[in-house]
């Protein structure tokens, strides 16, 4: 399995993710053991991405009409950050950082995605794609997970055909970036920030939009995003993974444009706010239009 699938060359939609990586102590003891075990087998980040993609393609082509993950195994993404109570030491005794974990939680996320599809405009088609019997079977899997884990903390949010503007409010131009390239193309860009910084920025945006533009849809998105971030351990990290769309938009100044737009609204500068939105629209509307392309 090559990286070509992530470049949209197999007809797959661009998919981006917003993820929370938590320290091990944020999880229940049983889940801690599972995370360490699965994380030890995960290999490189590229291997995790390819394994997740292979599994998703396998589910939609398998016999029996059940497109849902079974939950027998769950992929784990990990990152290492400096400092912390559980920081490891390298061979010279220096701080080698400590691990943070982001479980894929595919069973719960698949259930949420199916519910969103059923509630959307394509619900008649969804009835054909996902039979009631399979949805009931998958709900039983979710119920089993809910009985033993804190399922409210879903660590990953996904978006296809573009990144919601509200996500960019969590990041700044100075945040750490990992640009993943191969064969002259950008496979993805990952931007990282501490959860405490992301929360501060989200609350700043909510406070200013509530006063300056209370009817803006982005205010509702940001309010929900803030409530989601508040569920996680304070020592967590937030990752924005552009996915294959990075090759179309990077270098990307969207975090700066969102910040400037909000600041201009707060100051009553409608001209500046409109200019920031035009820059965002010129960058992202063409991407979103690809969803309707034949």
Tab-separated table of N, CA, C and O in Angstrom, residues 50-153:
chain	number	residue	atom	x	y	z
A	50	UNK	N	-1.337	3.807	6.969
A	50	UNK	CA	-1.631	2.814	5.937
A	50	UNK	C	-2.487	1.679	6.476
A	50	UNK	O	-3.388	1.182	5.788
A	51	UNK	N	-2.236	1.262	7.711
A	51	UNK	CA	-3.030	0.188	8.307
A	51	UNK	C	-4.482	0.625	8.459
A	51	UNK	O	-5.407	-0.153	8.201
A	52	UNK	N	-4.703	1.872	8.874
A	52	UNK	CA	-6.070	2.360	9.025
A	52	UNK	C	-6.778	2.423	7.676
A	52	UNK	O	-7.961	2.060	7.554
A	53	UNK	N	-6.070	2.884	6.650
A	53	UNK	CA	-6.672	2.971	5.322
A	53	UNK	C	-6.973	1.590	4.755
A	53	UNK	O	-8.054	1.355	4.195
A	54	UNK	N	-6.051	0.664	4.895
A	54	UNK	CA	-6.275	-0.703	4.415
A	54	UNK	C	-7.492	-1.320	5.091
A	54	UNK	O	-8.313	-1.979	4.456
A	55	UNK	N	-7.601	-1.096	6.405
A	55	UNK	CA	-8.729	-1.668	7.141
A	55	UNK	C	-10.056	-1.078	6.663
A	55	UNK	O	-11.048	-1.800	6.527
A	56	UNK	N	-10.073	0.236	6.399
A	56	UNK	CA	-11.320	0.859	5.953
A	56	UNK	C	-11.723	0.363	4.575
A	56	UNK	O	-12.905	0.112	4.314
A	57	UNK	N	-10.745	0.200	3.689
A	57	UNK	CA	-11.062	-0.320	2.357
A	57	UNK	C	-11.513	-1.783	2.437
A	57	UNK	O	-12.401	-2.210	1.693
A	58	UNK	N	-10.918	-2.531	3.352
A	58	UNK	CA	-11.322	-3.922	3.526
A	58	UNK	C	-12.748	-4.053	4.026
A	58	UNK	O	-13.488	-4.956	3.616
A	59	UNK	N	-13.171	-3.127	4.911
A	59	UNK	CA	-14.527	-3.214	5.470
A	59	UNK	C	-15.593	-2.969	4.406
A	59	UNK	O	-16.648	-3.609	4.421
A	60	UNK	N	-15.345	-2.046	3.493
A	60	UNK	CA	-16.391	-1.730	2.511
A	60	UNK	C	-16.452	-2.753	1.382
A	60	UNK	O	-17.394	-2.725	0.577
A	61	UNK	N	-15.470	-3.631	1.318
A	61	UNK	CA	-15.487	-4.641	0.258
A	61	UNK	C	-15.752	-6.048	0.782
A	61	UNK	O	-15.849	-6.981	-0.015
A	62	UNK	N	-15.878	-6.215	2.099
A	62	UNK	CA	-16.056	-7.562	2.621
A	62	UNK	C	-17.502	-8.014	2.449
A	62	UNK	O	-18.427	-7.196	2.330
A	63	UNK	N	-17.689	-9.309	2.445
A	63	UNK	CA	-19.029	-9.867	2.260
A	63	UNK	C	-19.843	-9.743	3.540
A	63	UNK	O	-19.292	-9.569	4.629
A	64	UNK	N	-21.152	-9.824	3.417
A	64	UNK	CA	-22.024	-9.788	4.579
A	64	UNK	C	-22.716	-8.473	4.804
A	64	UNK	O	-23.650	-8.377	5.595
A	65	UNK	N	-22.263	-7.407	4.127
A	65	UNK	CA	-22.944	-6.123	4.207
A	65	UNK	C	-22.691	-5.328	5.469
A	65	UNK	O	-23.389	-4.353	5.742
A	66	UNK	N	-21.678	-5.736	6.283
A	66	UNK	CA	-21.381	-5.005	7.514
A	66	UNK	C	-20.143	-4.137	7.285
A	66	UNK	O	-19.021	-4.630	7.249
A	67	UNK	N	-20.316	-2.806	7.152
A	67	UNK	CA	-19.167	-1.936	6.874
A	67	UNK	C	-18.469	-1.435	8.134
A	67	UNK	O	-17.512	-0.679	8.049
A	68	UNK	N	-18.931	-1.854	9.318
A	68	UNK	CA	-18.426	-1.294	10.569
A	68	UNK	C	-17.203	-2.051	11.072
A	68	UNK	O	-17.077	-3.260	10.872
A	69	UNK	N	-16.310	-1.360	11.792
A	69	UNK	CA	-15.191	-2.055	12.452
A	69	UNK	C	-15.696	-2.903	13.604
A	69	UNK	O	-16.679	-2.548	14.268
A	70	UNK	N	-15.046	-4.001	13.855
A	70	UNK	CA	-15.513	-4.932	14.885
A	70	UNK	C	-14.989	-4.579	16.276
A	70	UNK	O	-15.560	-5.004	17.277
A	71	UNK	N	-13.884	-3.837	16.335
A	71	UNK	CA	-13.323	-3.484	17.632
A	71	UNK	C	-12.401	-4.524	18.221
A	71	UNK	O	-11.967	-4.375	19.368
A	72	UNK	N	-12.093	-5.571	17.467
A	72	UNK	CA	-11.192	-6.596	18.006
A	72	UNK	C	-9.794	-6.017	18.248
A	72	UNK	O	-9.089	-6.424	19.149
A	73	UNK	N	-9.402	-5.078	17.401
A	73	UNK	CA	-8.143	-4.351	17.601
A	73	UNK	C	-8.411	-2.868	17.356
A	73	UNK	O	-9.380	-2.507	16.686
A	74	UNK	N	-7.556	-2.023	17.898
A	74	UNK	CA	-7.703	-0.588	17.697
A	74	UNK	C	-6.326	0.015	17.493
A	74	UNK	O	-5.396	-0.271	18.260
A	75	UNK	N	-6.179	0.817	16.458
A	75	UNK	CA	-4.900	1.452	16.175
A	75	UNK	C	-4.641	2.575	17.176
A	75	UNK	O	-5.566	3.183	17.712
A	76	UNK	N	-3.355	2.831	17.410
A	76	UNK	CA	-2.952	3.870	18.354
A	76	UNK	C	-1.875	4.731	17.699
A	76	UNK	O	-0.895	4.213	17.167
A	77	UNK	N	-2.077	6.039	17.749
A	77	UNK	CA	-1.041	6.986	17.335
A	77	UNK	C	-0.352	7.513	18.582
A	77	UNK	O	-0.992	7.698	19.610
A	78	UNK	N	0.948	7.759	18.462
A	78	UNK	CA	1.709	8.248	19.608
A	78	UNK	C	2.576	9.424	19.178
A	78	UNK	O	2.969	9.536	18.017
A	79	UNK	N	2.867	10.288	20.138
A	79	UNK	CA	3.846	11.345	19.909
A	79	UNK	C	4.630	11.541	21.193
A	79	UNK	O	4.160	11.205	22.284
A	80	UNK	N	5.812	12.077	21.067
A	80	UNK	CA	6.667	12.312	22.228
A	80	UNK	C	6.873	13.814	22.396
A	80	UNK	O	7.206	14.515	21.433
A	81	UNK	N	6.667	14.300	23.610
A	81	UNK	CA	6.857	15.725	23.892
A	81	UNK	C	7.838	15.877	25.040
A	81	UNK	O	7.962	14.988	25.890
A	82	UNK	N	8.555	16.998	25.092
A	82	UNK	CA	9.560	17.190	26.146
A	82	UNK	C	8.926	17.318	27.524
A	82	UNK	O	7.772	17.742	27.671
A	83	UNK	N	9.702	16.953	28.557
A	83	UNK	CA	9.320	17.200	29.938
A	83	UNK	C	8.241	16.272	30.427
A	83	UNK	O	7.860	15.306	29.790
A	84	UNK	N	7.707	16.583	31.612
A	84	UNK	CA	6.622	15.794	32.164
A	84	UNK	C	7.109	14.803	33.207
A	84	UNK	O	8.276	14.413	33.255
A	85	UNK	N	6.190	14.386	34.040
A	85	UNK	CA	6.526	13.508	35.165
A	85	UNK	C	7.064	12.161	34.699
A	85	UNK	O	7.866	11.531	35.391
A	86	UNK	N	6.596	11.687	33.529
A	86	UNK	CA	7.013	10.361	33.076
A	86	UNK	C	8.035	10.446	31.937
A	86	UNK	O	8.147	9.545	31.116
A	87	UNK	N	8.764	11.564	31.878
A	87	UNK	CA	9.722	11.740	30.793
A	87	UNK	C	10.829	10.698	30.872
A	87	UNK	O	11.350	10.386	31.942
A	88	UNK	N	11.171	10.188	29.700
A	88	UNK	CA	12.281	9.233	29.617
A	88	UNK	C	13.599	9.998	29.458
A	88	UNK	O	13.611	11.188	29.147
A	89	UNK	N	14.706	9.322	29.666
A	89	UNK	CA	16.032	9.908	29.493
A	89	UNK	C	16.749	9.201	28.354
A	89	UNK	O	16.631	7.993	28.179
A	90	UNK	N	17.462	9.998	27.552
A	90	UNK	CA	18.240	9.372	26.495
A	90	UNK	C	19.553	8.844	27.057
A	90	UNK	O	19.805	8.892	28.267
A	91	UNK	N	20.444	8.343	26.204
A	91	UNK	CA	21.660	7.687	26.674
A	91	UNK	C	22.605	8.649	27.385
A	91	UNK	O	23.464	8.228	28.161
A	92	UNK	N	22.448	9.962	27.122
A	92	UNK	CA	23.283	10.954	27.783
A	92	UNK	C	22.629	11.522	29.040
A	92	UNK	O	23.167	12.440	29.670
A	93	UNK	N	21.448	10.998	29.390
A	93	UNK	CA	20.770	11.464	30.578
A	93	UNK	C	19.909	12.694	30.364
A	93	UNK	O	19.381	13.259	31.323
A	94	UNK	N	19.790	13.143	29.124
A	94	UNK	CA	18.966	14.315	28.830
A	94	UNK	C	17.503	13.928	28.690
A	94	UNK	O	17.172	12.761	28.473
A	95	UNK	N	16.653	14.934	28.772
A	95	UNK	CA	15.210	14.705	28.676
A	95	UNK	C	14.847	14.221	27.272
A	95	UNK	O	15.032	14.938	26.284
A	96	UNK	N	14.349	12.991	27.169
A	96	UNK	CA	13.934	12.445	25.872
A	96	UNK	C	12.431	12.560	25.664
A	96	UNK	O	11.908	12.065	24.675
A	97	UNK	N	11.755	13.196	26.609
A	97	UNK	CA	10.326	13.429	26.436
A	97	UNK	C	9.479	12.298	26.980
A	97	UNK	O	9.981	11.278	27.451
A	98	UNK	N	8.171	12.499	26.921
A	98	UNK	CA	7.253	11.453	27.360
A	98	UNK	C	6.205	11.239	26.286
A	98	UNK	O	5.917	12.117	25.472
A	99	UNK	N	5.632	10.053	26.302
A	99	UNK	CA	4.711	9.656	25.244
A	99	UNK	C	3.291	10.119	25.553
A	99	UNK	O	2.835	10.070	26.694
A	100	UNK	N	2.604	10.532	24.507
A	100	UNK	CA	1.176	10.818	24.555
A	100	UNK	C	0.494	9.893	23.557
A	100	UNK	O	1.063	9.541	22.515
A	101	UNK	N	-0.762	9.530	23.852
A	101	UNK	CA	-1.457	8.509	23.071
A	101	UNK	C	-2.781	9.050	22.520
A	101	UNK	O	-3.513	9.764	23.201
A	102	UNK	N	-3.068	8.648	21.290
A	102	UNK	CA	-4.353	8.966	20.666
A	102	UNK	C	-4.951	7.677	20.095
A	102	UNK	O	-4.561	7.228	19.007
A	103	UNK	N	-5.875	7.031	20.815
A	103	UNK	CA	-6.513	5.814	20.280
A	103	UNK	C	-7.449	6.163	19.125
A	103	UNK	O	-8.110	7.209	19.137
A	104	UNK	N	-7.520	5.287	18.151
A	104	UNK	CA	-8.367	5.562	16.984
A	104	UNK	C	-9.859	5.513	17.307
A	104	UNK	O	-10.655	6.228	16.696
A	105	UNK	N	-10.270	4.639	18.234
A	105	UNK	CA	-11.674	4.530	18.656
A	105	UNK	C	-12.612	4.367	17.450
A	105	UNK	O	-13.642	4.997	17.335
A	106	UNK	N	-12.228	3.460	16.558
A	106	UNK	CA	-12.958	3.331	15.293
A	106	UNK	C	-14.404	2.893	15.481
A	106	UNK	O	-15.286	3.308	14.721
A	107	UNK	N	-14.679	2.061	16.484
A	107	UNK	CA	-16.049	1.584	16.681
A	107	UNK	C	-16.974	2.750	17.008
A	107	UNK	O	-18.038	2.930	16.388
A	108	UNK	N	-16.571	3.577	17.967
A	108	UNK	CA	-17.409	4.713	18.361
A	108	UNK	C	-17.509	5.726	17.235
A	108	UNK	O	-18.596	6.232	16.928
A	109	UNK	N	-16.404	6.025	16.589
A	109	UNK	CA	-16.424	7.030	15.517
A	109	UNK	C	-17.255	6.570	14.328
A	109	UNK	O	-17.950	7.372	13.690
A	110	UNK	N	-17.206	5.276	14.017
A	110	UNK	CA	-18.029	4.754	12.924
A	110	UNK	C	-19.507	4.894	13.251
A	110	UNK	O	-20.327	5.216	12.388
A	111	UNK	N	-19.864	4.649	14.518
A	111	UNK	CA	-21.252	4.817	14.927
A	111	UNK	C	-21.709	6.254	14.817
A	111	UNK	O	-22.816	6.544	14.343
A	112	UNK	N	-20.853	7.202	15.237
A	112	UNK	CA	-21.195	8.618	15.130
A	112	UNK	C	-21.344	9.037	13.671
A	112	UNK	O	-22.251	9.805	13.318
A	113	UNK	N	-20.462	8.535	12.802
A	113	UNK	CA	-20.532	8.876	11.387
A	113	UNK	C	-21.809	8.321	10.761
A	113	UNK	O	-22.461	8.985	9.948
A	114	UNK	N	-22.181	7.100	11.141
A	114	UNK	CA	-23.410	6.507	10.609
A	114	UNK	C	-24.636	7.301	11.059
A	114	UNK	O	-25.558	7.539	10.272
A	115	UNK	N	-24.639	7.739	12.316
A	115	UNK	CA	-25.761	8.540	12.800
A	115	UNK	C	-25.869	9.860	12.048
A	115	UNK	O	-26.969	10.313	11.718
A	116	UNK	N	-24.710	10.480	11.792
A	116	UNK	CA	-24.716	11.743	11.044
A	116	UNK	C	-25.245	11.527	9.627
A	116	UNK	O	-25.987	12.362	9.084
A	117	UNK	N	-24.877	10.402	9.022
A	117	UNK	CA	-25.354	10.093	7.679
A	117	UNK	C	-26.857	9.861	7.675
A	117	UNK	O	-27.574	10.338	6.791
A	118	UNK	N	-27.353	9.170	8.701
A	118	UNK	CA	-28.784	8.892	8.776
A	118	UNK	C	-29.605	10.164	8.995
A	118	UNK	O	-30.747	10.268	8.549
A	119	UNK	N	-29.000	11.138	9.690
A	119	UNK	CA	-29.712	12.379	9.973
A	119	UNK	C	-29.575	13.406	8.854
A	119	UNK	O	-30.212	14.459	8.899
A	120	UNK	N	-28.740	13.125	7.879
A	120	UNK	CA	-28.472	14.095	6.824
A	120	UNK	C	-29.431	13.980	5.652
A	120	UNK	O	-30.415	13.227	5.677
A	121	UNK	N	-29.086	14.721	4.611
A	121	UNK	CA	-29.973	14.798	3.445
A	121	UNK	C	-29.972	13.506	2.645
A	121	UNK	O	-30.869	13.292	1.827
A	122	UNK	N	-28.979	12.654	2.875
A	122	UNK	CA	-28.878	11.411	2.106
A	122	UNK	C	-29.394	10.213	2.901
A	122	UNK	O	-29.019	9.072	2.629
A	123	UNK	N	-30.247	10.444	3.874
A	123	UNK	CA	-30.705	9.340	4.722
A	123	UNK	C	-31.404	8.222	3.950
A	123	UNK	O	-31.230	7.048	4.300
A	124	UNK	N	-32.206	8.491	2.893
A	124	UNK	CA	-32.791	7.355	2.144
A	124	UNK	C	-31.725	6.451	1.533
A	124	UNK	O	-31.842	5.225	1.557
A	125	UNK	N	-30.643	7.072	1.012
A	125	UNK	CA	-29.545	6.282	0.462
A	125	UNK	C	-28.816	5.536	1.568
A	125	UNK	O	-28.394	4.395	1.383
A	126	UNK	N	-28.697	6.177	2.726
A	126	UNK	CA	-28.010	5.536	3.849
A	126	UNK	C	-28.709	4.257	4.282
A	126	UNK	O	-28.063	3.299	4.710
A	127	UNK	N	-30.044	4.231	4.181
A	127	UNK	CA	-30.779	3.016	4.535
A	127	UNK	C	-30.371	1.839	3.663
A	127	UNK	O	-30.374	0.688	4.104
A	128	UNK	N	-30.034	2.138	2.406
A	128	UNK	CA	-29.611	1.084	1.490
A	128	UNK	C	-28.161	0.659	1.755
A	128	UNK	O	-27.826	-0.514	1.668
A	129	UNK	N	-27.315	1.653	2.088
A	129	UNK	CA	-25.899	1.366	2.296
A	129	UNK	C	-25.643	0.671	3.621
A	129	UNK	O	-24.755	-0.192	3.718
A	130	UNK	N	-26.406	1.060	4.648
A	130	UNK	CA	-26.190	0.503	5.986
A	130	UNK	C	-27.513	-0.067	6.485
A	130	UNK	O	-28.335	0.661	7.057
A	131	UNK	N	-27.775	-1.342	6.278
A	131	UNK	CA	-29.046	-1.938	6.715
A	131	UNK	C	-29.258	-1.789	8.213
A	131	UNK	O	-28.315	-1.720	8.997
A	132	UNK	N	-30.523	-1.748	8.600
A	132	UNK	CA	-30.874	-1.590	10.013
A	132	UNK	C	-30.242	-2.689	10.860
A	132	UNK	O	-29.758	-2.449	11.979
A	133	UNK	N	-30.226	-3.913	10.347
A	133	UNK	CA	-29.667	-5.025	11.118
A	133	UNK	C	-28.197	-4.794	11.447
A	133	UNK	O	-27.734	-5.120	12.551
A	134	UNK	N	-27.442	-4.194	10.501
A	134	UNK	CA	-26.031	-3.937	10.743
A	134	UNK	C	-25.846	-2.771	11.715
A	134	UNK	O	-24.927	-2.789	12.539
A	135	UNK	N	-26.724	-1.786	11.638
A	135	UNK	CA	-26.628	-0.673	12.592
A	135	UNK	C	-26.921	-1.163	14.008
A	135	UNK	O	-26.279	-0.743	14.975
A	136	UNK	N	-27.898	-2.050	14.139
A	136	UNK	CA	-28.211	-2.606	15.470
A	136	UNK	C	-27.045	-3.421	16.018
A	136	UNK	O	-26.723	-3.351	17.206
A	137	UNK	N	-26.413	-4.203	15.143
A	137	UNK	CA	-25.263	-5.001	15.569
A	137	UNK	C	-24.130	-4.093	16.040
A	137	UNK	O	-23.466	-4.364	17.053
A	138	UNK	N	-23.928	-2.993	15.302
A	138	UNK	CA	-22.846	-2.091	15.684
A	138	UNK	C	-23.175	-1.344	16.978
A	138	UNK	O	-22.277	-1.083	17.789
A	139	UNK	N	-24.445	-1.028	17.207
A	139	UNK	CA	-24.819	-0.370	18.447
A	139	UNK	C	-24.491	-1.256	19.649
A	139	UNK	O	-24.098	-0.763	20.713
A	140	UNK	N	-24.627	-2.551	19.489
A	140	UNK	CA	-24.267	-3.482	20.568
A	140	UNK	C	-22.770	-3.398	20.867
A	140	UNK	O	-22.353	-3.479	22.033
A	141	UNK	N	-21.941	-3.226	19.829
A	141	UNK	CA	-20.498	-3.057	20.059
A	141	UNK	C	-20.228	-1.764	20.834
A	141	UNK	O	-19.406	-1.743	21.758
A	142	UNK	N	-20.907	-0.690	20.447
A	142	UNK	CA	-20.726	0.588	21.136
A	142	UNK	C	-21.137	0.473	22.594
A	142	UNK	O	-20.461	0.985	23.493
A	143	UNK	N	-22.244	-0.216	22.846
A	143	UNK	CA	-22.723	-0.382	24.224
A	143	UNK	C	-21.697	-1.123	25.077
A	143	UNK	O	-21.512	-0.802	26.256
A	144	UNK	N	-21.025	-2.111	24.478
A	144	UNK	CA	-20.009	-2.846	25.241
A	144	UNK	C	-18.830	-1.940	25.591
A	144	UNK	O	-18.280	-2.018	26.696
A	145	UNK	N	-18.431	-1.084	24.663
A	145	UNK	CA	-17.333	-0.155	24.932
A	145	UNK	C	-17.742	0.861	25.989
A	145	UNK	O	-16.985	1.159	26.920
A	146	UNK	N	-18.955	1.383	25.884
A	146	UNK	CA	-19.430	2.371	26.854
A	146	UNK	C	-19.464	1.807	28.267
A	146	UNK	O	-19.323	2.542	29.244
A	147	UNK	N	-19.668	0.502	28.367
A	147	UNK	CA	-19.764	-0.127	29.691
A	147	UNK	C	-18.418	-0.192	30.402
A	147	UNK	O	-18.364	-0.309	31.621
A	148	UNK	N	-17.304	-0.100	29.646
A	148	UNK	CA	-15.996	-0.271	30.293
A	148	UNK	C	-15.051	0.908	30.114
A	148	UNK	O	-13.997	0.963	30.736
A	149	UNK	N	-15.415	1.899	29.258
A	149	UNK	CA	-14.526	3.024	29.014
A	149	UNK	C	-15.310	4.324	29.044
A	149	UNK	O	-16.533	4.334	28.945
A	150	UNK	N	-14.572	5.420	29.157
A	150	UNK	CA	-15.174	6.745	29.088
A	150	UNK	C	-15.291	7.138	27.619
A	150	UNK	O	-14.419	7.800	27.066
A	151	UNK	N	-16.386	6.731	27.000
A	151	UNK	CA	-16.538	6.920	25.556
A	151	UNK	C	-16.856	8.358	25.180
A	151	UNK	O	-16.876	8.700	23.998
A	152	UNK	N	-17.128	9.208	26.178
A	152	UNK	CA	-17.405	10.607	25.847
A	152	UNK	C	-16.168	11.292	25.273
A	152	UNK	O	-16.288	12.251	24.527
A	153	UNK	N	-14.984	10.814	25.654
A	153	UNK	CA	-13.750	11.431	25.169
A	153	UNK	C	-13.349	10.786	23.853
A	153	UNK	O	-12.499	9.914	23.784
